[in-house]
Coordinates of N, CA and C in Angstrom, one line a residue:
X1 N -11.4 2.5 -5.8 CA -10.8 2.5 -4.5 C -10.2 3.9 -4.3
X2 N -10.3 4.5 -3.1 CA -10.0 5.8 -2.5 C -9.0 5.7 -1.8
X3 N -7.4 6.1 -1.8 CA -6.8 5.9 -0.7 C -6.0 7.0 -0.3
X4 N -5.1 7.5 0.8 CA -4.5 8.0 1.2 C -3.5 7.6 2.1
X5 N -2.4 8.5 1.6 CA -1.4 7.9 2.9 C -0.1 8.8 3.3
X6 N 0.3 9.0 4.5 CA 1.5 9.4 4.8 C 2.8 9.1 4.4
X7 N 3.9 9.6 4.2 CA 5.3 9.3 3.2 C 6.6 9.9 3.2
X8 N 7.2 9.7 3.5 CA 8.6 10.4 3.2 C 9.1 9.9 2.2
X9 N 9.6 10.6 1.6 CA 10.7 10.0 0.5 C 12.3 10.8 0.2
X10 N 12.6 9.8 0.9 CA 14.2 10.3 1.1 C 14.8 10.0 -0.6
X11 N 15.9 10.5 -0.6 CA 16.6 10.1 -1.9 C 17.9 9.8 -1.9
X12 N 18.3 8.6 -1.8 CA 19.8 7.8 -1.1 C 20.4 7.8 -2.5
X13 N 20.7 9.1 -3.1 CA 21.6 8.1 -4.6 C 22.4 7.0 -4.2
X14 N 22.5 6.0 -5.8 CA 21.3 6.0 -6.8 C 20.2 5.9 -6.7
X15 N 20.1 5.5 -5.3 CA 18.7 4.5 -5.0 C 17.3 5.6 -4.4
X16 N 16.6 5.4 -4.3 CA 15.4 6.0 -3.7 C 14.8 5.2 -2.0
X17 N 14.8 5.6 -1.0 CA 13.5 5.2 -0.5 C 12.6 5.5 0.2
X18 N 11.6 5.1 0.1 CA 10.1 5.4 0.5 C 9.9 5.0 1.7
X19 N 9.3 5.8 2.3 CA 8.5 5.2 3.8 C 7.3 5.9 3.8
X20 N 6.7 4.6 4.1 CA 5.0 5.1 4.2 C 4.6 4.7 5.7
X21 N 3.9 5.3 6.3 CA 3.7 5.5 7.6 C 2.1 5.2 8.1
X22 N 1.1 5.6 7.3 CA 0.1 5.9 7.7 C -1.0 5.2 6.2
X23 N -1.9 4.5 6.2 CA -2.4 4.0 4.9 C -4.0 4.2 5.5
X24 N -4.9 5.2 4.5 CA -6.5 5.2 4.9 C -6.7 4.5 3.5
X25 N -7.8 3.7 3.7 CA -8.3 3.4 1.8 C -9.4 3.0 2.7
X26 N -10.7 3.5 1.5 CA -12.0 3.5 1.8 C -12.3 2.3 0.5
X27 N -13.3 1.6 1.2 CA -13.4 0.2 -0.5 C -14.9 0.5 -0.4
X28 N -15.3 -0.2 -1.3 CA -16.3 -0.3 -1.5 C -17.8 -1.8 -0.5
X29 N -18.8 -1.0 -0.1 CA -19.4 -2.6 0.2 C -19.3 -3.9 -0.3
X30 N -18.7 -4.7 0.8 CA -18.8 -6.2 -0.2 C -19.7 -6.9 0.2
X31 N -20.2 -7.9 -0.7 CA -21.7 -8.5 -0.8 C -21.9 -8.9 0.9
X32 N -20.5 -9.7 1.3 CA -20.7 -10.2 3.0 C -21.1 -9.1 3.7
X33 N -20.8 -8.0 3.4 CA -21.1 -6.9 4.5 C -20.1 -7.0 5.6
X34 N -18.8 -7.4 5.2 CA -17.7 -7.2 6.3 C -16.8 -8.0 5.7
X35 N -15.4 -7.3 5.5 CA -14.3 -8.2 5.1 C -12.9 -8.0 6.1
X36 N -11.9 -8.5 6.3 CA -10.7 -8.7 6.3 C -9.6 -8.0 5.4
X37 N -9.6 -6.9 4.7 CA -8.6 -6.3 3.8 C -7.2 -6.3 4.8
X38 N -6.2 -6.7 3.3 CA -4.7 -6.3 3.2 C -4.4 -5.9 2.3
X39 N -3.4 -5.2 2.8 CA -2.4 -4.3 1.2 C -1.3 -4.9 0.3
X40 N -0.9 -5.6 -0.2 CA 0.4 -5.7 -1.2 C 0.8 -4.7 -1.9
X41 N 1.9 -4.4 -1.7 CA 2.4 -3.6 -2.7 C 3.5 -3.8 -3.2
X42 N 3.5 -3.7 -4.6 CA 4.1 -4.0 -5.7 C 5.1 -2.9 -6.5
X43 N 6.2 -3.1 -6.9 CA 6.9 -2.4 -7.7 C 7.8 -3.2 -8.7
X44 N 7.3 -2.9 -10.5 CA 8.0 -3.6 -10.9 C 7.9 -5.1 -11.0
X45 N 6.4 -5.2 -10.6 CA 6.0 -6.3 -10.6 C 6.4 -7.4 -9.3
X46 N 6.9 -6.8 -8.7 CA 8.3 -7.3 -7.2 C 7.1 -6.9 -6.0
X47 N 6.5 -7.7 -5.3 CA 5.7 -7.7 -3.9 C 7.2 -7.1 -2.7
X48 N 6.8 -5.8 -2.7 CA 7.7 -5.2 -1.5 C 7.3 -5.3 -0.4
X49 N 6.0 -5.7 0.2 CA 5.6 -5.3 1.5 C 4.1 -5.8 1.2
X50 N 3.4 -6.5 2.5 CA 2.5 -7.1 2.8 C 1.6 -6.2 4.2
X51 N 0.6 -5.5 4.1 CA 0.3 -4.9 5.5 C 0.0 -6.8 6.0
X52 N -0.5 -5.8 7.3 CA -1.4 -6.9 8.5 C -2.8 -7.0 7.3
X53 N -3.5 -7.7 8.3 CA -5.3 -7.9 7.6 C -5.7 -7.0 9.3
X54 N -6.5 -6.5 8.7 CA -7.6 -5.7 9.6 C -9.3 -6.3 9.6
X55 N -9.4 -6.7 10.7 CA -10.6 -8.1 10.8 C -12.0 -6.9 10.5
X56 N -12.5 -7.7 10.0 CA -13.9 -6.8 10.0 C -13.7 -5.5 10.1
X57 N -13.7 -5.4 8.6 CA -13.8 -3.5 8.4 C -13.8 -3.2 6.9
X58 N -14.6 -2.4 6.6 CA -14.6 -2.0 5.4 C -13.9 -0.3 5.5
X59 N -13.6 0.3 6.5 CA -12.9 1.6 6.2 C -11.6 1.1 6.8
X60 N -10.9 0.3 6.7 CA -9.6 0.1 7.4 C -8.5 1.2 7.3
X61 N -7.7 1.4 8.6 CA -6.3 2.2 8.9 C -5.1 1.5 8.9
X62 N -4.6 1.7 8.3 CA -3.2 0.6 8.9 C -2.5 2.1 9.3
X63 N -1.7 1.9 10.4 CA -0.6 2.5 11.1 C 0.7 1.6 11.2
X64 N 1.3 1.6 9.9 CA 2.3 1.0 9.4 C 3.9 1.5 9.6
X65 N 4.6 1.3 9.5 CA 5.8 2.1 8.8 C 6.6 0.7 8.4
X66 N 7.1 0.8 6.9 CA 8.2 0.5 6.3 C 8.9 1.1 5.4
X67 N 9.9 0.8 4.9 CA 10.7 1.6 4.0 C 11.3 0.7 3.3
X68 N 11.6 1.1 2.0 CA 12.4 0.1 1.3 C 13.0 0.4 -0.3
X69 N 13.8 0.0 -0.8 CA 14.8 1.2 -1.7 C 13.7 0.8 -2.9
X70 N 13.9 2.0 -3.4 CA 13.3 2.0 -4.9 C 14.4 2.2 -6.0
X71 N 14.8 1.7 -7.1 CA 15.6 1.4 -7.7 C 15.5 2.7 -9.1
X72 N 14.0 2.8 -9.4 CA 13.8 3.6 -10.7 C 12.3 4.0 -10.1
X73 N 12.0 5.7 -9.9 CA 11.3 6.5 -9.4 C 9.9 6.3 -10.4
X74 N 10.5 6.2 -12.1 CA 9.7 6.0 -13.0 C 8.9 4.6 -13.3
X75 N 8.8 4.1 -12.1 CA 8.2 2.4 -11.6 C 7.1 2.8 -10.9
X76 N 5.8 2.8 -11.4 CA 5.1 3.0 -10.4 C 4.7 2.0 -9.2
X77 N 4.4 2.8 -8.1 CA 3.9 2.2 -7.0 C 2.4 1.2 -7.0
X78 N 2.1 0.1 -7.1 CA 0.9 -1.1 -7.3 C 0.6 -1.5 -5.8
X79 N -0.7 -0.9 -5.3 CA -1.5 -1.1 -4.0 C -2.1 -2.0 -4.6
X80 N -2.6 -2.9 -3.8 CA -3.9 -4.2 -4.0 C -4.3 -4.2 -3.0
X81 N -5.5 -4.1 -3.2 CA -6.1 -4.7 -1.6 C -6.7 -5.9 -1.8
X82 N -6.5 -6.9 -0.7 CA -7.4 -8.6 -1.3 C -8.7 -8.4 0.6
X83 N -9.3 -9.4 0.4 CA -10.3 -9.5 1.6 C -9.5 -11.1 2.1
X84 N -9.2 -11.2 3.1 CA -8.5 -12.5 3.6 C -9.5 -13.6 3.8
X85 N -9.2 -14.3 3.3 CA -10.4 -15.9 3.3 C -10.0 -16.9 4.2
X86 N -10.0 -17.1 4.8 CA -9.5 -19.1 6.0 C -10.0 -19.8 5.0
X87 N -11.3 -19.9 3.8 CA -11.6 -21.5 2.7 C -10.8 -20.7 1.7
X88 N -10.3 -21.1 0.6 CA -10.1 -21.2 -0.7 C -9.0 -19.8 -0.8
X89 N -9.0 -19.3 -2.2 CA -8.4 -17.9 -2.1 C -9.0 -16.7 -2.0
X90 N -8.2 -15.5 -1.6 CA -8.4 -14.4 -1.0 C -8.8 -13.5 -2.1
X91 N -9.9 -12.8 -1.5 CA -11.3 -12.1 -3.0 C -10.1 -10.6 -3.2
X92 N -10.4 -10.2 -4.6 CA -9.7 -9.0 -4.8 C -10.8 -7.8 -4.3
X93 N -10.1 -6.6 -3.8 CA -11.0 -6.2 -3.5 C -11.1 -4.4 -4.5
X94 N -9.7 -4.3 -5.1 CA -9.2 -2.3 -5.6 C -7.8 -2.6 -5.9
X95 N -7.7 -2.0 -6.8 CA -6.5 -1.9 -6.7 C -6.0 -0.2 -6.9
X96 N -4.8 0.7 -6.6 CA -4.8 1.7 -6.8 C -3.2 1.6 -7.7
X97 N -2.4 2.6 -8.5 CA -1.4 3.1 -8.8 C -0.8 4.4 -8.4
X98 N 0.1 4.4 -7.8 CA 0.9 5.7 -7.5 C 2.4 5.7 -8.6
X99 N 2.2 7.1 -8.8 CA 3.3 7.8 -10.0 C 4.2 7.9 -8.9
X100 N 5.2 7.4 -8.6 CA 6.2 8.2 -7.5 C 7.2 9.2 -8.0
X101 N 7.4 9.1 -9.5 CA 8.0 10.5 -9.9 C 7.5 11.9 -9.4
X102 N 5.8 11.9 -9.1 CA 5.3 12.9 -9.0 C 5.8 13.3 -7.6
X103 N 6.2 12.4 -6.9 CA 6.6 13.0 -5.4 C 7.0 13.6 -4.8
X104 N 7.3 14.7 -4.2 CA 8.2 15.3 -3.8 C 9.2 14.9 -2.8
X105 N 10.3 14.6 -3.1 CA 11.9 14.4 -2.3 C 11.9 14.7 -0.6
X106 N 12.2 14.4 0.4 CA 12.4 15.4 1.2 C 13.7 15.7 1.5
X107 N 13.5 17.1 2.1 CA 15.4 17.7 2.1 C 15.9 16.9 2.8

């Protein structure tokens, strides 16, 4: 899975927080030829943030913004993307990891 995304990262001692603004992720063909993808993202094993589902698309944009404190920089960031199902449970689809130490701060 390929992604990109827009971000600030403020730095509130002690705390950190992130704001992501903008999310491209390219997936791969899935067998239906059309899915439903959403993002969870995880820190620390802790589900921070849920995007929307984006109905039929395999290049999905979310035009998002949240923010929310990061406790320890050295936690990486856990993107998932699942395909949303109406029968049974929701198909995995990538997952990605971001280093957020690697980030740069803004002034």
């Amino acid at each position: 899975m390929h992604y990109r995304f827009k971000y600030q990262f403020l730095s509130l001692k002690p705390r950190y927080k992130i704001c992501l603004f903008k999310i491209l992720i390219v997936v791969l063909p899935f067998p239906s030829g059309t899915s439903d993808p959403y993002v969870k993202f995880k820190a620390d094993g802790k589900q921070i943030y849920k995007s929307r589902t984006v109905s039929k698309n395999l290049n999905p944009q979310w035009n998002e913004k949240f923010c929310v404190p990061i406790e320890d920089i050295t936690v990486p960031l856990v993107l998932k993307v699942f395909d949303f199902d109406k029968v049974g449970g929701d198909d995995p689809m990538g997952r990605a990891i971001v280093d957020l130490s690697g980030i740069e701060i803004s002034k």
